[in-house]
Coordinates of C-alpha atoms in Angstrom, one line a residue:
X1 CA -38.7 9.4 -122.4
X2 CA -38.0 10.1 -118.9
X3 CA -40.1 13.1 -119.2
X4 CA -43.1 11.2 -119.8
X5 CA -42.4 8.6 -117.4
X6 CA -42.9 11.1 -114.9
X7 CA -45.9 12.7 -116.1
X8 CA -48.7 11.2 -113.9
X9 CA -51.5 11.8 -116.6
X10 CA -49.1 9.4 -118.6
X11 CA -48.4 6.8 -116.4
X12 CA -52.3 6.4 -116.0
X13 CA -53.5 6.5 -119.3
X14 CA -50.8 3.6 -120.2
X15 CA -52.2 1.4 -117.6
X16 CA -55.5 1.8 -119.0
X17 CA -54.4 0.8 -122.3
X18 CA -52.6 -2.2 -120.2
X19 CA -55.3 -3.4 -118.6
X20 CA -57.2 -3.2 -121.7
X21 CA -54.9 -5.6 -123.5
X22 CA -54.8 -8.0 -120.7
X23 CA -58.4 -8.1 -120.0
X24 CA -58.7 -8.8 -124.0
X25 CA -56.1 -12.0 -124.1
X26 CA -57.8 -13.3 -120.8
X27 CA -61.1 -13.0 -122.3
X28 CA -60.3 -14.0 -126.0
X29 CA -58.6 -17.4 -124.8
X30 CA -61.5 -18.7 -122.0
X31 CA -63.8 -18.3 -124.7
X32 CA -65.7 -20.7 -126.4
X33 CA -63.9 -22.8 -129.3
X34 CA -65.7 -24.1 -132.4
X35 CA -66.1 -28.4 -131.1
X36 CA -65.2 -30.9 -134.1
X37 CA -68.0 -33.3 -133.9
X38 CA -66.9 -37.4 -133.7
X39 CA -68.9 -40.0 -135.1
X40 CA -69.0 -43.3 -132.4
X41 CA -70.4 -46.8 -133.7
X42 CA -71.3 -49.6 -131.7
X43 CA -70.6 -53.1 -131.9
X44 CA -71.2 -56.4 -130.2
X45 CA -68.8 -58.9 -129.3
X46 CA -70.5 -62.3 -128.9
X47 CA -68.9 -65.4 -127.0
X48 CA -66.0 -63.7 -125.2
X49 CA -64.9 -66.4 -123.0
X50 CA -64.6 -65.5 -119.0
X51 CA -61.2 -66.3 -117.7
X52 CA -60.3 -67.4 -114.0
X53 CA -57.6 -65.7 -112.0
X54 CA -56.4 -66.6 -108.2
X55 CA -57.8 -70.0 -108.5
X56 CA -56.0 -72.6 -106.3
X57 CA -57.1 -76.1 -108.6
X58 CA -55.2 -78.1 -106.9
X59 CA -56.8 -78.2 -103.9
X60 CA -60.3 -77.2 -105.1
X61 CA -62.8 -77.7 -108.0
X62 CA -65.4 -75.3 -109.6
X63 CA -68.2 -75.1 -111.1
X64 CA -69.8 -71.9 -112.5
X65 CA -73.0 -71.4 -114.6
X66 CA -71.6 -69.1 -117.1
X67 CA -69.1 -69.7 -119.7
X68 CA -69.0 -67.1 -122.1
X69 CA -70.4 -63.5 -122.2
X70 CA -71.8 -60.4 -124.6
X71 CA -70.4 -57.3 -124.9
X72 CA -71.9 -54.4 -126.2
X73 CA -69.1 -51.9 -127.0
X74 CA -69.0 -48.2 -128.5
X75 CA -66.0 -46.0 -130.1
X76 CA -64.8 -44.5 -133.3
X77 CA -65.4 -47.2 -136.6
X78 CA -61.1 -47.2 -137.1
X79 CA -61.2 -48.8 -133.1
X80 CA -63.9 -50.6 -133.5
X81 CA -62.9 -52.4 -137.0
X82 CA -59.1 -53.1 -136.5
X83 CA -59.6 -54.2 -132.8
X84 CA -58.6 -58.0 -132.9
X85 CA -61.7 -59.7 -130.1
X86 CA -58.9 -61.2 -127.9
X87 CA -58.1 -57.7 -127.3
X88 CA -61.7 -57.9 -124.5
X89 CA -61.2 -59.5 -121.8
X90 CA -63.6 -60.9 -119.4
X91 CA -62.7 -62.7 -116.2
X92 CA -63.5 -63.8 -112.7
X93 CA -61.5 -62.8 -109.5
X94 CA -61.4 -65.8 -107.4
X95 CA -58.5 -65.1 -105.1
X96 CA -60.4 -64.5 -101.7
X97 CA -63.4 -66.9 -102.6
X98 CA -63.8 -69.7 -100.3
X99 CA -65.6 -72.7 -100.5
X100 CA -69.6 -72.7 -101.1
X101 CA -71.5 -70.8 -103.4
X102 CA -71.0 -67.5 -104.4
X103 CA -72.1 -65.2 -107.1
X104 CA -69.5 -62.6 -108.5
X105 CA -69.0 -60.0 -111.0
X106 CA -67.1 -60.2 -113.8
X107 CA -63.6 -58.1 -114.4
X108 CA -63.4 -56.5 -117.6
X109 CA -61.3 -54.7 -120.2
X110 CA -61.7 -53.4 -123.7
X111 CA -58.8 -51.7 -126.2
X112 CA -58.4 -48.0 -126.0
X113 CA -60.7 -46.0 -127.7
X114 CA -63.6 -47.9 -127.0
X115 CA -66.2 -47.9 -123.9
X116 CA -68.5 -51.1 -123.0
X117 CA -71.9 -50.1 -122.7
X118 CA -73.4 -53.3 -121.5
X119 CA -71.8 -57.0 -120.5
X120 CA -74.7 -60.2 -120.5
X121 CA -74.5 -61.8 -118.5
X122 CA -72.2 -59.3 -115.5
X123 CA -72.3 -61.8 -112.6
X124 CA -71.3 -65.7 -112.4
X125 CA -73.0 -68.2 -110.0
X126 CA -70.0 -70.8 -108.8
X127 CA -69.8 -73.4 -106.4
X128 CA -66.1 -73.8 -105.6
X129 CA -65.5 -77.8 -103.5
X130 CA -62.7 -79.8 -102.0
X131 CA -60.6 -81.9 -104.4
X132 CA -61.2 -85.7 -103.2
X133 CA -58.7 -88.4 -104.1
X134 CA -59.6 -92.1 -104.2
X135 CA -57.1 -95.3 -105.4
X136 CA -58.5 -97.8 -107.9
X137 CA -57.8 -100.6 -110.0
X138 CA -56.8 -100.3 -113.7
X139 CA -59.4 -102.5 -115.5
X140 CA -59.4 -103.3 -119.5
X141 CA -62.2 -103.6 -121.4
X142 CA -60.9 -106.0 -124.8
X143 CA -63.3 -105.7 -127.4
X144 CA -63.1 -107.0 -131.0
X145 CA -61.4 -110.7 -132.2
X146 CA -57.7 -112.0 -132.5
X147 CA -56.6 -113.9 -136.0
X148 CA -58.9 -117.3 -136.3
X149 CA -57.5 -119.8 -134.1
X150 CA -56.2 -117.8 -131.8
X151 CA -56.8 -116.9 -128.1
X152 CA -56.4 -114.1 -125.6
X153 CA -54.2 -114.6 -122.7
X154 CA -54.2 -112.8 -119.0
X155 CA -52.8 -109.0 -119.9
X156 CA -50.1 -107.6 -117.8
X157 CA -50.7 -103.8 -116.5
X158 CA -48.1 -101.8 -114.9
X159 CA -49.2 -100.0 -112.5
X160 CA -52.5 -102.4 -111.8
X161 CA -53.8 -98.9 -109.8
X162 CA -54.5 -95.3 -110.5
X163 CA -55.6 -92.3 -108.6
X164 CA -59.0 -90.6 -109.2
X165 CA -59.7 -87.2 -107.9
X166 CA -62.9 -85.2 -108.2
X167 CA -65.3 -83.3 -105.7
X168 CA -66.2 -85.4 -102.8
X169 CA -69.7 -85.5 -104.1
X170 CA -68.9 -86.8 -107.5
X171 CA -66.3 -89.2 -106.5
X172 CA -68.8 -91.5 -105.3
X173 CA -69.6 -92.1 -108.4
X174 CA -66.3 -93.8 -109.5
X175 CA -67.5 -97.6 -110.6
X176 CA -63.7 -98.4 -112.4
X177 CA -61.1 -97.1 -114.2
X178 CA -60.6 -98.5 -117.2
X179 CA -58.2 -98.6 -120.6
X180 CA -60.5 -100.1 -123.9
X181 CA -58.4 -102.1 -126.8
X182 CA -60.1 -103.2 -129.7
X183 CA -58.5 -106.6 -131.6
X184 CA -58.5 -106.4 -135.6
X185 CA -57.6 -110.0 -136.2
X186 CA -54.3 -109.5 -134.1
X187 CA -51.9 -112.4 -134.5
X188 CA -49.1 -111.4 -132.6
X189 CA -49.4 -109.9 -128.6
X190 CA -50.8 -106.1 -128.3
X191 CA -48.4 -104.2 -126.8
X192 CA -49.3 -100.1 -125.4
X193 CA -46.8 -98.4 -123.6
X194 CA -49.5 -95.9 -123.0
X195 CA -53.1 -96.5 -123.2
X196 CA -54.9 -93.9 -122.0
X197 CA -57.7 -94.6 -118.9
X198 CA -61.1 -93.5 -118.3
X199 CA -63.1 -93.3 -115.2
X200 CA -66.7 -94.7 -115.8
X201 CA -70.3 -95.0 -113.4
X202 CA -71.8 -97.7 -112.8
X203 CA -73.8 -97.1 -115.9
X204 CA -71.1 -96.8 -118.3
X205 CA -70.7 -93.4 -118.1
X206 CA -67.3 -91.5 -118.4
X207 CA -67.0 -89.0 -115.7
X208 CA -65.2 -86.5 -117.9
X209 CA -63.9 -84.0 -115.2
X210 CA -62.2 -87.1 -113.3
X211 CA -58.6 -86.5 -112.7
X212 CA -56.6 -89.7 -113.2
X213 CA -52.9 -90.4 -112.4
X214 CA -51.4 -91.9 -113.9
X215 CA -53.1 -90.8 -116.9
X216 CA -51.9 -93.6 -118.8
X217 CA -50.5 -97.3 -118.1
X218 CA -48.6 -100.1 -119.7
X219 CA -50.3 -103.5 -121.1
X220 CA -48.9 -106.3 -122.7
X221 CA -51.5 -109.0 -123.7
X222 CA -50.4 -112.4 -125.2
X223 CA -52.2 -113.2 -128.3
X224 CA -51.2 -116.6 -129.2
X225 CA -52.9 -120.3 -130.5
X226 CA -54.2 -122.7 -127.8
X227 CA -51.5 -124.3 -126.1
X228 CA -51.1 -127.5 -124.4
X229 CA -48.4 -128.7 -122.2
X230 CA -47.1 -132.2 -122.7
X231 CA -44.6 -134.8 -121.0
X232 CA -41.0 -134.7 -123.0
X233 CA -40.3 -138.4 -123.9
X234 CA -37.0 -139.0 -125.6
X235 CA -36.4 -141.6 -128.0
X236 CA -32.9 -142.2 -129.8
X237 CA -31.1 -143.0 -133.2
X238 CA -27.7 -144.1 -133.8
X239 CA -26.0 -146.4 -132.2
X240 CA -23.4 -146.3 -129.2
X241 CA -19.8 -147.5 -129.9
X242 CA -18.6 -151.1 -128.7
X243 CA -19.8 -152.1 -125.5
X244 CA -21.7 -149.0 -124.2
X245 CA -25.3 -148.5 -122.7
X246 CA -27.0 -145.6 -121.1
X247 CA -26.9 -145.0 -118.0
X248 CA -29.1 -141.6 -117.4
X249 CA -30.7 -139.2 -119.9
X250 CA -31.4 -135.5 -118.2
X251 CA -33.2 -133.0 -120.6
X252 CA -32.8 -129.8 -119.6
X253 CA -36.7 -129.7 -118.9
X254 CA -39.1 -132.9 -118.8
X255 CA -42.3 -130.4 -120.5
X256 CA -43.0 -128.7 -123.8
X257 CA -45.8 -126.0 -125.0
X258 CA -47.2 -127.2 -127.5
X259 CA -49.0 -124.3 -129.9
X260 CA -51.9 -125.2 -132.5
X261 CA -55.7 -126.0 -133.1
X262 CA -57.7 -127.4 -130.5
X263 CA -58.7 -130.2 -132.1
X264 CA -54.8 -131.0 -133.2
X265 CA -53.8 -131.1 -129.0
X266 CA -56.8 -132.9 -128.3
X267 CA -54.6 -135.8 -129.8
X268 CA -51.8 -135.1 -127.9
X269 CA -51.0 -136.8 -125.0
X270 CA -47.3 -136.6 -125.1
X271 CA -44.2 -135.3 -127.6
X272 CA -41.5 -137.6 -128.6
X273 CA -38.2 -136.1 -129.5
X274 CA -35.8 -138.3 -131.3
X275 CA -32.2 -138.5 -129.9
X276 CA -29.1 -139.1 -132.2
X277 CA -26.6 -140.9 -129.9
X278 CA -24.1 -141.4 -132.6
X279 CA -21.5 -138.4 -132.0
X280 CA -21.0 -140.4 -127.9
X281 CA -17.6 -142.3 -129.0
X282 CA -16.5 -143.0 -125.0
X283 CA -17.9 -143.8 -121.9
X284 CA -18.9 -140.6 -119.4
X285 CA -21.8 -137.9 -119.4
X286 CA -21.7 -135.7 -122.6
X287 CA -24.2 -132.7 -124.2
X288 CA -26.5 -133.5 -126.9
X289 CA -28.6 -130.8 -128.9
X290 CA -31.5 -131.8 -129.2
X291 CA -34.5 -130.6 -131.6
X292 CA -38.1 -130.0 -131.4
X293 CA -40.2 -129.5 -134.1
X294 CA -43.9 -129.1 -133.9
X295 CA -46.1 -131.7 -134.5
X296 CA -48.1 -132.4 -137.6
X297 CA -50.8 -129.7 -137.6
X298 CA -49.3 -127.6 -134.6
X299 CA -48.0 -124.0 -135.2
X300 CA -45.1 -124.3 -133.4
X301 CA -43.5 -126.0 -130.1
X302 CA -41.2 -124.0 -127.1
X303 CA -38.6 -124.7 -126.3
X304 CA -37.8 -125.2 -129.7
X305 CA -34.2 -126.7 -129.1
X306 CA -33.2 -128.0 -125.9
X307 CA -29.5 -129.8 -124.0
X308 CA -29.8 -133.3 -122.7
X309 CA -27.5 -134.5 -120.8
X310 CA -26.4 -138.5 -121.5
X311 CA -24.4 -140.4 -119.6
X312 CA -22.9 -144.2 -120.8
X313 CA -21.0 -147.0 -119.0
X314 CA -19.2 -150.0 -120.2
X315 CA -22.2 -152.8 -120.0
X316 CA -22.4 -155.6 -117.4
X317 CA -24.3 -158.4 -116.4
X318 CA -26.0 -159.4 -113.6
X319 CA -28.8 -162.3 -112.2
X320 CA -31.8 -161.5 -110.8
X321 CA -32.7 -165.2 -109.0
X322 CA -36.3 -166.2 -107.9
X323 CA -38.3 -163.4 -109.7
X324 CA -41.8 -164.5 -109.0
X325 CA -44.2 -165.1 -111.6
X326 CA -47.4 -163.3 -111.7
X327 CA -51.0 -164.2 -113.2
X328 CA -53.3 -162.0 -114.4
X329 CA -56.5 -161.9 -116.6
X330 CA -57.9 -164.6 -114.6
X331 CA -61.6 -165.2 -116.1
X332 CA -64.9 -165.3 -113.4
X333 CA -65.1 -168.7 -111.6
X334 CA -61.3 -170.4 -113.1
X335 CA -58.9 -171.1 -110.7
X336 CA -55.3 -170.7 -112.3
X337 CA -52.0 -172.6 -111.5
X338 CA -48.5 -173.3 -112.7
X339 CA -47.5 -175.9 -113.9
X340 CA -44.1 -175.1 -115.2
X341 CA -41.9 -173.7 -113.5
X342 CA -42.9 -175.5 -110.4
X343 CA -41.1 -173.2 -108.4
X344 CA -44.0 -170.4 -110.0
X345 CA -40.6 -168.1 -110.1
X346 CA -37.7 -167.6 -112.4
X347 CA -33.9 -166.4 -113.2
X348 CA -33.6 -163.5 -115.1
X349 CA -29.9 -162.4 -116.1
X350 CA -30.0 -158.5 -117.4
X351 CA -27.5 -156.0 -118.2
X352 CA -26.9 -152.5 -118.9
X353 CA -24.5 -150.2 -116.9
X354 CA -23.0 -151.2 -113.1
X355 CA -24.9 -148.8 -111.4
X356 CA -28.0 -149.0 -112.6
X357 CA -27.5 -152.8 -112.2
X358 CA -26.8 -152.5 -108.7
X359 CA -30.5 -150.4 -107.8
X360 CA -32.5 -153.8 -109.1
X361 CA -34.5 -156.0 -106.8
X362 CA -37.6 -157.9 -107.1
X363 CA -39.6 -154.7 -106.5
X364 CA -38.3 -153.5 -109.9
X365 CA -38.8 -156.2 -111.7
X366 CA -41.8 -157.6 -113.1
X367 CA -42.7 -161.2 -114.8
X368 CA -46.1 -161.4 -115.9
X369 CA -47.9 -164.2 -117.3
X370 CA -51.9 -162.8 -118.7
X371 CA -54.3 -165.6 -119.1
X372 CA -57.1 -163.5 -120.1
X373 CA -59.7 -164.7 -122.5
X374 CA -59.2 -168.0 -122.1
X375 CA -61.1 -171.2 -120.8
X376 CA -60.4 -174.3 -118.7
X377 CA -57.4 -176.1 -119.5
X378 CA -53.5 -175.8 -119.7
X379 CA -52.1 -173.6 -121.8
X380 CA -48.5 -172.2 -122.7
X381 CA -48.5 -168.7 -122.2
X382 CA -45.3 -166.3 -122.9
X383 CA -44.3 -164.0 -120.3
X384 CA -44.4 -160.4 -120.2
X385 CA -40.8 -159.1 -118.4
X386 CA -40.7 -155.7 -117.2
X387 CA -37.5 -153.9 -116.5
X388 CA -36.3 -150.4 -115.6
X389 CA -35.1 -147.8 -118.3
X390 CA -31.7 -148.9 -119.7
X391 CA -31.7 -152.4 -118.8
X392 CA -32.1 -155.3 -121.2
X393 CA -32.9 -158.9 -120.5
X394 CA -30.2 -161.5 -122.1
X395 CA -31.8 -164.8 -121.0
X396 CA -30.6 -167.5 -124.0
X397 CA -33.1 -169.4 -125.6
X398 CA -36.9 -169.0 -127.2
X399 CA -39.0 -166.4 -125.8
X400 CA -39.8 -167.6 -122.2
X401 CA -43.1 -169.2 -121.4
X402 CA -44.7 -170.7 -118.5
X403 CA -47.3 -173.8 -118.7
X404 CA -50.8 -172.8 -116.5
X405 CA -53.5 -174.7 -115.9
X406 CA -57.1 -173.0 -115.5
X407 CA -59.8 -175.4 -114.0
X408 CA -63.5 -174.8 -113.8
X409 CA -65.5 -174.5 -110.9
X410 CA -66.1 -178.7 -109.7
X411 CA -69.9 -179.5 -109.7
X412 CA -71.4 -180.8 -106.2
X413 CA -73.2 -184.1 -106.2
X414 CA -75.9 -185.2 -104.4
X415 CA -75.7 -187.4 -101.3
X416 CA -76.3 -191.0 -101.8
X417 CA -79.8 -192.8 -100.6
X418 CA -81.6 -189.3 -100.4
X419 CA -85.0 -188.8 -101.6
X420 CA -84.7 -187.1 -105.1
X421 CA -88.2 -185.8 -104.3
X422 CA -86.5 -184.0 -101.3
X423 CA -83.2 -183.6 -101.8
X424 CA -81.4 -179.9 -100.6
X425 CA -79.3 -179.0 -103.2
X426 CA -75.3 -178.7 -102.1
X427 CA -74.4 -174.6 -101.8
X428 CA -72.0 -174.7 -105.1
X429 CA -68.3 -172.8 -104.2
X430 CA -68.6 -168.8 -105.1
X431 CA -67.3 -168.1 -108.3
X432 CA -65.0 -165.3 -107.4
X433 CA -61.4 -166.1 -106.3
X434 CA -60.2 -165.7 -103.1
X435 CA -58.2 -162.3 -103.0
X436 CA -54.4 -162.8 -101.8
X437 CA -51.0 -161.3 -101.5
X438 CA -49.1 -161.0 -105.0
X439 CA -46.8 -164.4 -103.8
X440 CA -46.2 -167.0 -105.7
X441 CA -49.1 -169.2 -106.0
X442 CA -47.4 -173.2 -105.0
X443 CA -49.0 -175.8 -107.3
X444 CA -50.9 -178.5 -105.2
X445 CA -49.8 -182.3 -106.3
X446 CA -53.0 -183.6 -105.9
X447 CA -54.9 -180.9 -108.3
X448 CA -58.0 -180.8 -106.1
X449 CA -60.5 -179.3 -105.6
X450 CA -60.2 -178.7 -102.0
X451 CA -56.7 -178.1 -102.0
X452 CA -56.6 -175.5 -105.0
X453 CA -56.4 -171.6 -103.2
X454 CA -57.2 -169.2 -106.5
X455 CA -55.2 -167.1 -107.8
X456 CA -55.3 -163.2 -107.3
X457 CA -56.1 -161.0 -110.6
X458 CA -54.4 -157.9 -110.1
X459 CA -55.0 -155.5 -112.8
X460 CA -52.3 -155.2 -115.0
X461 CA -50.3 -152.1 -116.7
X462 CA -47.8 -152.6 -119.1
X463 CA -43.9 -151.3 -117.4
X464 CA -42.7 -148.4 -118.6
X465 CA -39.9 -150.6 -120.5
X466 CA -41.1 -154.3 -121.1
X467 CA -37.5 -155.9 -122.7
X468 CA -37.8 -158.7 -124.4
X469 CA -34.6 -161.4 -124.5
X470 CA -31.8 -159.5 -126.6
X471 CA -28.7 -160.1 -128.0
X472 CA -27.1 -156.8 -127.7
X473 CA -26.0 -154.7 -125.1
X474 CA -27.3 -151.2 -126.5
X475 CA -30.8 -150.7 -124.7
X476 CA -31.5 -147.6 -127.5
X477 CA -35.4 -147.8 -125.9
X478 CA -37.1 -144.5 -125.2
X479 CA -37.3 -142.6 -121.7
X480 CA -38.8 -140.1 -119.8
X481 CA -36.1 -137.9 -119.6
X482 CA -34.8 -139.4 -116.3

């Protein structure tokens, strides 16, 4: 082998055959290969929704004219078919945009395998503004009926004010904010912990991309009858122990709601409660439950239960002397007097408890004698006393009268040996009587004419607690609640 190694004629006839082998691989392997031919498809992709990146919406709003767009894709049918259409994505860049208008082109990206051939539309027209916020009141707008009978009251909304935000243009045209409720023959109150508000125009309009917060507020609204608010009077049952009267009677509240029709409380003026005093069994100030229930044809009274304090004293006596006595009723043109009593005044011995006994003077008291409806002439007429809550009258005897005398006007004559032809006619005495003081009216012992002053007609309203004589020291009467 050596031995041809070193022959030179060797040497160069094995690098031919080299060179021939390498020039063959080099030229064998750049060569043309046979190509395997693909089949592509096409498909369109309708209504792929373009997305928005690097947006800042909380400090600015946009608008764009485009919502959606085509794509027109190619690739092999496997790519095509078991591509899911999320898996292209269109969307807008809006990181550096300021704001104004702009038009931009729309990102894209499809799965692998496939190629877009053409996007409509591949630009968006947007108008990128200022978020604006304004403060407004929470309105409601109730529509629909409660039960029959019943009525809406004033709804309660927590918070009464919400925050609108929009472009400045658009906020302008914030008329309210407003939550709707619709009554279905409600009987109870509508309660919403969150009813949901809407920003409207002035033409009724909701302005859809509002931004309201709170979204949503609180209402309460009272659905209940009419109602009427009456005086508490209190009335009792029972009967105190021994020698006991009242002394004070102290609801816990002097006025009750009264629920129902409004043709029942047009009959009501006030509510009487009825008392039972028979669990008092000593002298002091004690606690009595006491019980409302609704009138007849009323739905129902608050409170419906009530305390009242009630307090009761041993009962004493006491003399009220010279109580004047008072006329009234005094007919057009009558002048009245008094016969008896002279004095036109009168004892009056009352009792009930020491303390209440002690508060009584002549401005307290009342004697009244009414002489309405009647003509010219003397008459008996019983007397009307009037005394405070809790005290009684104990004057012995018949009911207590006083004697009155009502003359007519006197007629003037005509003055002697005038001319009848010519006489002047005497001006006759007015009819009305002289207006005076509420004194007692002294009788005059001639009865004349001249010497008569008439007595005053004061209108008269019945006392609170006109007492009549009794024989008993219980005064079980009714009361204010005082």
């Amino acid at each position: 082998m050596d031995k041809w190694m070193k022959n030179n004629n060797f040497n160069k006839i094995l690098a031919l055959a080299l060179s021939i082998i390498l020039w063959t691989i080099v030229h064998v392997d750049t060569a043309p290969a046979n190509r395997t031919t693909v089949n592509t498809e096409s498909k369109t992709i309708e209504n792929v929704k373009v997305e928005i990146e690097g947006f800042d919406s909380d400090t600015y709003v946009l608008t764009k004219d485009v919502e959606s767009v085509r794509m027109e894709v190619r690739g092999k049918k496997s790519d095509l078919t078991y591509k899911f259409s999320d898996a292209y994505r269109v969307w807008l860049d809006l990181s550096d945009v300021k704001p104004g208008d702009n038009t931009l082109p729309l990102m894209y990206s499809t799965p692998s395998g496939v190629t877009l051939d053409d996007m409509v539309p591949n630009q968006v027209n947007v108008h990128i503004e200022l978020r604006t916020t304004k403060s407004f009141p929470v309105t409601l707008n109730i529509t629909g009926e409660p039960a029959a009978g019943y009525q809406v009251g004033n709804p309660v909304v927590d918070p009464l004010s919400a925050e609108v935000t929009l472009p400045a243009s658009e906020l302008g045209r914030v008329a309210k904010v407003q939550g709707n409720i619709e009554l279905d023959g409600e009987n109870e109150p509508f309660s919403e912990k969150k009813l949901k508000l809407y920003a409207y125009d002035t033409e009724g309009n909701e302005l859809k991309d509002a931004v309201i917060e709170p979204s949503t507020v609180g209402v309460e609204l009272p659905i209940t009858l009419p109602s009427k608010t009456l005086p508490l009077d209190i009335s009792f049952t029972g009967s105190l122990p021994g020698s006991l009267v009242l002394s004070r009677v102290t609801p816990e509240q002097d006025m009750v709601t009264v629920y129902g029709s409004t043709e029942t409380l047009q009959n009501l003026s006030s509510y009487e409660a009825v008392l039972n005093l028979s669990s008092i069994t000593a002298a002091g100030t004690e606690q009595l439950k006491l019980e409302l229930k609704p009138p007849e044809g009323a739905g129902k009274i608050e409170p419906a239960a009530m305390n009242v304090s009630v307090s009761t004293a041993e009962i004493a006596q006491r003399t009220i002397s010279a109580v004047p006595i008072k006329l009234e009723g005094v007919g057009n043109g009558l002048t009245a007097l008094i016969l008896d009593p002279v004095s036109t005044s009168m004892d009056l011995t009352v009792s009930g408890a020491p303390t209440l006994l002690d508060q009584l003077d002549q401005d307290n008291v009342s004697v009244v004698a009414d002489v309405g409806g009647l003509t010219a002439g003397i008459h008996d007429i019983p007397l009307q006393v009037s005394l405070p809550r809790f005290i009684a009258l104990q004057n012995d005897g018949p009911q207590l009268t006083v004697k009155v005398e009502l003359l007519a006007p006197a007629t003037p004559e005509p003055s002697a040996g005038a001319d009848n032809s010519t006489a002047v006619p005497t001006t006759e005495p007015s009819a009305e009587p002289a207006a005076v003081e509420e004194t007692p009216l002294e009788p005059s012992p001639t009865h004349t004419d001249e010497s008569v002053e008439p007595t005053p007609t004061p209108s008269h309203t019945p006392a609170e607690n006109a007492a009549t004589p009794t024989a008993g020291g219980n005064n079980a009467g009714s009361t204010g609640g005082t």
